[in-house]
Coordinates of C-alpha atoms in Angstrom, one line a residue:
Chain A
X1 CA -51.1 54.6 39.9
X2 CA -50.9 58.3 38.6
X3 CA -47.9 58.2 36.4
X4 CA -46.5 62.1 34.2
X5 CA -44.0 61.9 31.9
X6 CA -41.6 64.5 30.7
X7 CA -40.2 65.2 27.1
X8 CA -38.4 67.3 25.3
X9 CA -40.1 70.1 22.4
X10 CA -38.7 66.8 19.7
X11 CA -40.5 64.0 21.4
X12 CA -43.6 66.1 22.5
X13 CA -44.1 66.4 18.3
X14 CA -43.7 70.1 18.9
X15 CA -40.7 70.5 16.8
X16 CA -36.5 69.9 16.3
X17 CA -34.1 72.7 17.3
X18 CA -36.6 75.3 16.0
X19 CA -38.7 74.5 18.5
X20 CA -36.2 74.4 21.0
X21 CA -36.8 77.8 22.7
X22 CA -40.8 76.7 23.6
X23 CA -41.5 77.4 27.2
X24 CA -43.0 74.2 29.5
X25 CA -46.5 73.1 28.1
X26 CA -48.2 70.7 30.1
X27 CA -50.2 68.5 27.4
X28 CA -53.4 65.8 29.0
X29 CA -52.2 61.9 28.5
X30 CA -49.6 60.3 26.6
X31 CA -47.5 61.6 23.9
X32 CA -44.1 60.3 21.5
X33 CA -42.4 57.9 23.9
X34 CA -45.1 57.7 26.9
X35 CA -47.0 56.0 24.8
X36 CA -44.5 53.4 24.5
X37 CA -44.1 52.9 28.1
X38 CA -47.7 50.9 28.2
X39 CA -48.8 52.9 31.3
X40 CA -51.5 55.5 32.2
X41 CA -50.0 58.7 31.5
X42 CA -52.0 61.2 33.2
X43 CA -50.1 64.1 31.7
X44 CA -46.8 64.9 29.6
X45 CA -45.1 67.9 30.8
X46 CA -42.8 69.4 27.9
X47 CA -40.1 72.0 27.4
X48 CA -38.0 73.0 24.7
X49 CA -34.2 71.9 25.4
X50 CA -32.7 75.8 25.0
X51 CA -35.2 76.9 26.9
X52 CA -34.6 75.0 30.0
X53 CA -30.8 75.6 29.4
X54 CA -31.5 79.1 29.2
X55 CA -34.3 79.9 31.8
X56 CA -33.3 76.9 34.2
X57 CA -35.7 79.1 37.1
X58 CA -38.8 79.7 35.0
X59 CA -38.8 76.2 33.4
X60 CA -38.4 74.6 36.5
X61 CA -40.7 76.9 38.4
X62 CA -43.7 76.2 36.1
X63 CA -42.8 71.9 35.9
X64 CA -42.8 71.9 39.3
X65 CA -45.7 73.7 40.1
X66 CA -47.9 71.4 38.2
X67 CA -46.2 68.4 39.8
X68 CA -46.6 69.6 43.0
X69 CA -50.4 70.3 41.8
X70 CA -50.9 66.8 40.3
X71 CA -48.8 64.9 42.8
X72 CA -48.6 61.7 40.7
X73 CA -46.9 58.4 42.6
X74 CA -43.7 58.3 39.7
X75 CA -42.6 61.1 37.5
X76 CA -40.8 59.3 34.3
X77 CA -38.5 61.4 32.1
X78 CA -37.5 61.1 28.8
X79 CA -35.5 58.4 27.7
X80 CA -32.6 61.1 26.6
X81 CA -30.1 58.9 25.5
X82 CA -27.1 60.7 24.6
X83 CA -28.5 64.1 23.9
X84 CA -27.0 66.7 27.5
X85 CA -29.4 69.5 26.9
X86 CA -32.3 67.0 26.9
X87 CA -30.6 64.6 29.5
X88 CA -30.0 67.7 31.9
X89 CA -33.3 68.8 32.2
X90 CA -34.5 65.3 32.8
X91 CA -32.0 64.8 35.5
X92 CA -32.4 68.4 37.0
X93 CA -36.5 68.0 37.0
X94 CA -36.1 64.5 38.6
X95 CA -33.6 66.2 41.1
X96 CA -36.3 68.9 42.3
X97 CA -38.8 66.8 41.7
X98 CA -37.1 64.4 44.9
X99 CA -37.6 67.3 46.5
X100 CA -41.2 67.8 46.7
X101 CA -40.9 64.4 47.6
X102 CA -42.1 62.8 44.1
X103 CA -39.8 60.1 42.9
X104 CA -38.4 59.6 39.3
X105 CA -37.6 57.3 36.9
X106 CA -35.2 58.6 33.9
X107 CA -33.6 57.5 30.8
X108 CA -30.1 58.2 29.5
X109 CA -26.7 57.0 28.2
X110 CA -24.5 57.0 31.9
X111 CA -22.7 59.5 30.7
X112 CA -25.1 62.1 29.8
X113 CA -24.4 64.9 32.1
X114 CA -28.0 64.4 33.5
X115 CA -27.0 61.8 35.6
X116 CA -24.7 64.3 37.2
X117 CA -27.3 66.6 37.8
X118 CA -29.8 64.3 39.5
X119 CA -27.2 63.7 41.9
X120 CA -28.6 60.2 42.7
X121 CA -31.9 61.8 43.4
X122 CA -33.7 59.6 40.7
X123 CA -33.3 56.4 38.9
X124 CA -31.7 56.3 35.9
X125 CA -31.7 53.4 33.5
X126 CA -28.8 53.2 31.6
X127 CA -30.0 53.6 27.9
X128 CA -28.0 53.4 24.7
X129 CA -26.3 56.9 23.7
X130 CA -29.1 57.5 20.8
X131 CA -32.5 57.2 20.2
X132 CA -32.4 53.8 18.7
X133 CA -31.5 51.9 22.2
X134 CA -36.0 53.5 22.7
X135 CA -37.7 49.7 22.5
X136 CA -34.9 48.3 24.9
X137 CA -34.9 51.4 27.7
X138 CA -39.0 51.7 27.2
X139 CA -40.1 48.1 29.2
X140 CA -37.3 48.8 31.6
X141 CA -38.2 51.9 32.7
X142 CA -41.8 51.3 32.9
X143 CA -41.2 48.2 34.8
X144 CA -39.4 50.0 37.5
X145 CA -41.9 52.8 37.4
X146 CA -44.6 50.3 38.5
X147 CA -42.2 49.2 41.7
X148 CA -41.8 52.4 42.8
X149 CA -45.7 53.1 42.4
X150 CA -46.5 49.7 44.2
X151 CA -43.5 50.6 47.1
X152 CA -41.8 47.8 45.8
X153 CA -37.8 47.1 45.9
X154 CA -36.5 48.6 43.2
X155 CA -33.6 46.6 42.3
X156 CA -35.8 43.6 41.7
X157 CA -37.5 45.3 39.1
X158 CA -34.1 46.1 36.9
X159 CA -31.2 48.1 36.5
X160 CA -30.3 51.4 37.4
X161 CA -27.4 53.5 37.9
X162 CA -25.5 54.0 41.5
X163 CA -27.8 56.6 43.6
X164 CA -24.4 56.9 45.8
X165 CA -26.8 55.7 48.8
X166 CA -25.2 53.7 51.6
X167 CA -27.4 51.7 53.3
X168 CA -25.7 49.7 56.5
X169 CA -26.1 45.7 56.3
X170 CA -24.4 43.0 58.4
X171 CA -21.4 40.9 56.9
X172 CA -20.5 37.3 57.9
X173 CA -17.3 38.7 58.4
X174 CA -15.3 41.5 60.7
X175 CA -13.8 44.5 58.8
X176 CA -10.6 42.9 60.3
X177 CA -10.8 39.4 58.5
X178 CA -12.1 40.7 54.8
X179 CA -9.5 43.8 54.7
X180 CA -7.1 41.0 55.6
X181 CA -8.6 38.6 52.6
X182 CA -8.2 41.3 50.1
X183 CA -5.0 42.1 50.9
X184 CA -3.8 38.4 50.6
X185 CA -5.9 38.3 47.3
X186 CA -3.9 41.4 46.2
X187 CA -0.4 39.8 47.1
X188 CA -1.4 37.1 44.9
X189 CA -2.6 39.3 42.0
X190 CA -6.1 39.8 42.6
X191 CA -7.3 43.4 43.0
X192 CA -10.8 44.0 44.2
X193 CA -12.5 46.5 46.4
X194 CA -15.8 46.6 48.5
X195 CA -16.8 50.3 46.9
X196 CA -16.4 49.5 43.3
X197 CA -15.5 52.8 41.2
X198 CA -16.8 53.7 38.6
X199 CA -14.6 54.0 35.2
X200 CA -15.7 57.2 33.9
X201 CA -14.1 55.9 30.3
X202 CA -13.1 59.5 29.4
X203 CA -10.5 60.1 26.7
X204 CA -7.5 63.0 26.8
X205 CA -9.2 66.0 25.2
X206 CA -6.4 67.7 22.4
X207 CA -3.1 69.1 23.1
X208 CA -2.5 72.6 23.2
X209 CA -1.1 73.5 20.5
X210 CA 0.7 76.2 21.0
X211 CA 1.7 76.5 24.3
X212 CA 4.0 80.0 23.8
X213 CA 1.2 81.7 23.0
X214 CA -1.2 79.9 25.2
X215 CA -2.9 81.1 28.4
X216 CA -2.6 78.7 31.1
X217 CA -4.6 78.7 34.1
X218 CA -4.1 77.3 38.1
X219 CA -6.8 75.5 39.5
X220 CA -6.4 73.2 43.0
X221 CA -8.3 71.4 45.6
X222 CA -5.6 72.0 48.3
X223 CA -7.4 74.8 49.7
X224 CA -4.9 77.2 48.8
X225 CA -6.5 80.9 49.8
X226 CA -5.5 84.4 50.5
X227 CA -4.6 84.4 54.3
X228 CA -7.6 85.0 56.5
X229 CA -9.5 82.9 54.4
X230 CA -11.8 85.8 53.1
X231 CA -14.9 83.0 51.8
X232 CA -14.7 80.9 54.7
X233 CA -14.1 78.2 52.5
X234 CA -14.4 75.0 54.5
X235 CA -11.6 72.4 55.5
X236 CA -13.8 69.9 54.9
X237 CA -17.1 69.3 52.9
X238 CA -16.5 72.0 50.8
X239 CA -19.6 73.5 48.5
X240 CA -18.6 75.7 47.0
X241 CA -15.2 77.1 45.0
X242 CA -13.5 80.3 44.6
X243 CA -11.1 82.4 42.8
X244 CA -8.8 85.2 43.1
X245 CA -7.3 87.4 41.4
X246 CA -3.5 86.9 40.6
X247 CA -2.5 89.6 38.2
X248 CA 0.9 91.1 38.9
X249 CA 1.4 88.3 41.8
X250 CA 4.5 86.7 41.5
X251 CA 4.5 84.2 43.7
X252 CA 2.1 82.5 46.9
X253 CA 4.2 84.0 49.8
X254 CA 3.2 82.9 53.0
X255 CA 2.1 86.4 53.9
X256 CA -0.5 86.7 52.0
X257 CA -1.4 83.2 50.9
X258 CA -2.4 79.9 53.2
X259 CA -4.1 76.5 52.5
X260 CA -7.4 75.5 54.9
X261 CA -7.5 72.5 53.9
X262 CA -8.1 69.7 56.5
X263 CA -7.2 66.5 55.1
X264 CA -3.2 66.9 55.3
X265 CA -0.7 67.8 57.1
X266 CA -0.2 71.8 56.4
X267 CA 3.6 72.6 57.7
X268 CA 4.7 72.3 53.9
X269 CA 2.3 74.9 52.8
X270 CA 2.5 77.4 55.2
X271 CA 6.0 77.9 54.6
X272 CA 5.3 78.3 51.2
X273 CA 2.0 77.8 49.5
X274 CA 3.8 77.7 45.9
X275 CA 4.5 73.7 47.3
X276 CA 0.7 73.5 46.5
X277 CA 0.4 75.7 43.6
X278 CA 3.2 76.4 41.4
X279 CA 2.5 80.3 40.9
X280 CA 6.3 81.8 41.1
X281 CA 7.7 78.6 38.8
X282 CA 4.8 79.3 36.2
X283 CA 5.9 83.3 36.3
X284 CA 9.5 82.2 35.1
X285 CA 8.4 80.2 32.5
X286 CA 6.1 82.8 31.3
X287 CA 8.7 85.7 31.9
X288 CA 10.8 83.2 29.7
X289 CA 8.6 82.9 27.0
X290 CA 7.8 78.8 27.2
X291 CA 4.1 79.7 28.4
X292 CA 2.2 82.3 26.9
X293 CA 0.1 83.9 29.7
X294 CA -0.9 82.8 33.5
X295 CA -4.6 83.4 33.6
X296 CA -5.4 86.0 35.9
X297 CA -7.1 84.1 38.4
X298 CA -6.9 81.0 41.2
X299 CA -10.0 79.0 40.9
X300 CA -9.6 77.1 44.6
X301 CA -11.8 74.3 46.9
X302 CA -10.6 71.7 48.7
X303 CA -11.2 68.5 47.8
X304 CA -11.9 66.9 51.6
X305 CA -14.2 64.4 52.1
X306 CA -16.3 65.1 48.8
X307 CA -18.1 62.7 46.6
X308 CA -16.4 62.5 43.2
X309 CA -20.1 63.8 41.8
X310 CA -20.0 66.6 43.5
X311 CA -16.1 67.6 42.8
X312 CA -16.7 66.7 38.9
X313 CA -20.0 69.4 39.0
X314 CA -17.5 71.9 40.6
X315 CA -14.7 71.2 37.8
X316 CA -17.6 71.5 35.2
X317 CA -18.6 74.8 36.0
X318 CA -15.1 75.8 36.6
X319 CA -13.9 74.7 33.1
X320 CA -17.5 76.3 31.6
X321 CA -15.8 79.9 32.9
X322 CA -12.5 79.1 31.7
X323 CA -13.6 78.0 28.3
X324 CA -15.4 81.2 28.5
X325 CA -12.6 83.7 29.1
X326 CA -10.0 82.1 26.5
X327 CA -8.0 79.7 28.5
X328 CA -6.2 77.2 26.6
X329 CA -5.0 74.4 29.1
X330 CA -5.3 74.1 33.5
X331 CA -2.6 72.7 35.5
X332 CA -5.2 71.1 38.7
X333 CA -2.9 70.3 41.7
X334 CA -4.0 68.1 43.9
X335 CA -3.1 67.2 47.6
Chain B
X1 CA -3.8 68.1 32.9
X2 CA -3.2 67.2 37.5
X3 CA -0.3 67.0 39.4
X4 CA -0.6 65.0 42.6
X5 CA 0.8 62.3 44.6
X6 CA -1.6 60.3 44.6
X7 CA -2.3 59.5 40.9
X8 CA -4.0 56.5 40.8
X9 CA -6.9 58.1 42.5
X10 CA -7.2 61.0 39.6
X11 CA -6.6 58.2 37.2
X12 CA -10.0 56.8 38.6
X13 CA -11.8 59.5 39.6
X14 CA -11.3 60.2 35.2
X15 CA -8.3 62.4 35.1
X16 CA -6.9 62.0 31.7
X17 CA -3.6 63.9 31.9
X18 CA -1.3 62.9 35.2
X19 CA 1.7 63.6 36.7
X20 CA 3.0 62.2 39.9
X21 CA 3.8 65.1 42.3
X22 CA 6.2 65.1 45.6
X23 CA 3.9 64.5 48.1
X24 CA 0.3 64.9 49.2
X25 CA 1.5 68.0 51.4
X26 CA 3.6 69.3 49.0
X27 CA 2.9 67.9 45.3
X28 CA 4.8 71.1 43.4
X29 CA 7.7 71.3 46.6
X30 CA 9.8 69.6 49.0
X31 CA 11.1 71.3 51.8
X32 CA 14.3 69.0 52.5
X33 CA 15.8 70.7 49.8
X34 CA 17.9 74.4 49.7
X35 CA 15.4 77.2 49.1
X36 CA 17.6 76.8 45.2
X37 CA 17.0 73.6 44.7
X38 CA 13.4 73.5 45.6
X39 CA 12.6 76.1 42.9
X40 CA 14.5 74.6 40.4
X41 CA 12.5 71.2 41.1
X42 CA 9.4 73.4 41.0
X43 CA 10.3 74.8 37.8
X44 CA 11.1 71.1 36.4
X45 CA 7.7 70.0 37.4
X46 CA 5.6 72.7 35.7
X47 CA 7.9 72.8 32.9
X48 CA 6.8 68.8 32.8
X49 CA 2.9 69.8 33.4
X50 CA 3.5 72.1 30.6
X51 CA 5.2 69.3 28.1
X52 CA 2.1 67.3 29.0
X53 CA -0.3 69.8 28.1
X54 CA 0.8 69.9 24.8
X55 CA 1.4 66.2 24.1
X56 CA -1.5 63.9 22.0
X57 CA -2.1 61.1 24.3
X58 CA -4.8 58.7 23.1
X59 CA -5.3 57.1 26.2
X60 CA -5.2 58.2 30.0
X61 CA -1.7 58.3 31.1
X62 CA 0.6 58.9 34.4
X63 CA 3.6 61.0 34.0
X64 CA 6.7 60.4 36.1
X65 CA 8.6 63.7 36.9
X66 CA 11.8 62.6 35.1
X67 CA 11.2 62.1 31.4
X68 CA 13.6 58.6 31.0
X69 CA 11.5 57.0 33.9
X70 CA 8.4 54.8 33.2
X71 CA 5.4 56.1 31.6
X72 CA 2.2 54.2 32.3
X73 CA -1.2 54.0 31.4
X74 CA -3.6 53.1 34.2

């Protein structure tokens, strides 16, 4: 079993947030947690947290190139608890690494943005949000790291978090009788479903605080667009998200504005896309004075058929621009 | 904060600040309405996104359109 590990610049001994700028270093055997695991580390591949952040490409194009050059059977990473810059990289690796067709095992807290950016491409143990949760997560993940060495079943050897894989199995039961027996259960007070969701657990960020002075931005999933649809965004399955510019634009008049969207019904909208985004009725208010400023652009997908990983890495990077250029608070309609 | 129809979905997918909209085709609108009316109900609902914008909430909450109606937390 030829097992590498990767750690951050803290646990590789190389340094705290000093050292956080080192470029990947690829260091023989075990080092900081991999020793812990009680496996044959081959190699520990290491990168400084800012620098991965900050030169995603280059870090990524030298870890992977000694992957692809070693080609060991598991690939572990971290555990990064509750730390994001560490917990991104681990998750972003594992991601690519799935790629070249080398499988991970990672640990972090569930809601480290990492697990977002593996996009169920490895498997994550859920780990305790700090560093103190290390001789629980340790056993676990090198017990699943030997199952997926030996092509063992993974979920025998422990728990990990959803991979958002469907696999197709036969029930005992039609479709017809079970949706019946949870809707008799739900008469009598007993909600379930067959796809469990996830409770993300969040918490309201602050209020804005002062909203007359504030700049307030649009941002939908109806697939609101100017007319001819000049991205191709998609109906369905989108990828991608856009924005426009709507400085000195009063209002979405179906002249120049439509939705694409092809999940509803769009006779509404094209008679007036402001039913999907409230442009001309946030213009009063801010020709009134009760809002300060309408940002100056639509941020726009639609929201069709997509995984709620997917939309929530959209509305991160949205949010990352907006946070950027000053905006205070988002009205987000949704269809 | 999200204005849609269908709040119990944004509630789970981790919204934090909702407000129940019209209707899936049309959660700022409603086209039964005079061309008046509709724009003051439009007006009403953003001047309610705004309200919710800046209220402290300590937990996730759903916001009926008319203030004096029921106020839940998912």
């Amino acid at each position: 079993m030829k097992v590498l590990h990767y750690v951050n610049q803290f646990f590789a001994g190389m340094g705290g947030e000093d050292a956080a700028s080192t470029p990947p270093v690829l260091i023989p055997g075990a080092v900081g947690p991999g020793r812990g695991l009680g496996l044959e580390i081959s190699a520990t591949l290491a990168c400084g947290d800012d620098y991965f952040a900050e030169h995603e490409d280059d870090a990524l194009g030298q870890l992977l190139a000694w992957l692809d050059e070693a080609r060991p059977d598991v690939l572990v990473c971290g555990p990064a608890f509750g730390s994001g810059r560490y917990g991104y990289a681990c998750g972003t690796l594992a991601r690519e690494a799935f790629r070249l067709g080398i499988v991970s095992v990672c640990g972090m807290d569930p809601q480290n943005p990492g697990v977002l950016a593996a996009q169920g491409k490895a498997y994550i143990v859920p780990t305790s949000a700090n560093v103190a949760g290390m001789r629980d997560a340790l056993p676990k993940m090198a017990a699943l790291t030997v199952a997926l060495a030996a092509g063992e079943d993974p979920s025998a050897a422990g728990p990990f978090l959803p991979r958002h894989v469907r696999r197709n199995a036969f029930a005992a039961e039609t479709g017809a009788d079970r949706a019946v027996e949870l809707l008799l259960a739900k008469i009598a007070g007993d909600t379930r479903s067959e796809i469990p969701i996830p409770d993300p657990g969040r918490i309201p960020p602050g209020p804005v605080l002062d909203i007359a002075a504030a700049t307030i931005a649009l941002v939908t999933e109806s697939g609101c667009v100017p007319r001819g649809n000049p991205d191709q965004l998609p109906s369905r399955h989108a990828r991608s998200w856009h924005r426009y510019a709507i400085d000195g634009v009063a209002s979405l008049s179906p002249e120049h504005y439509e939705s694409v969207h092809g999940g509803f019904e769009l006779g509404a909208a094209s008679e007036d896309p402001n039913r999907l985004v409230p442009l001309d009725a946030l213009r009063q208010l801010e020709a009134s004075r009760r809002v300060g400023t309408v940002h100056g652009w639509l941020y726009t997908t639609t929201g069709n058929g997509t995984p709620v990983a997917a939309a929530a890495l959209f509305g991160q990077a949205i949010a990352a621009e907006l946070n950027e250029e000053g905006v205070d608070g988002v009205i987000l309609t949704g269809t | 904060m999200v204005i849609t129809a269908l709040p119990s979905i944004a509630s789970m997918a981790g919204a934090t600040r909702v407000l129940r909209g019209i209707a899936i085709t049309n959660p700022v609108g409603d086209r039964s309405l005079t061309r008046e009316q509709e724009v003051e109900l439009r007006r009403a609902i953003t001047e309610r996104a705004l309200t919710m914008l800046e209220t402290e909430f300590s937990r996730r909450s759903v916001w009926e359109l008319k203030p004096g109606e029921a106020t839940t937390t998912p």
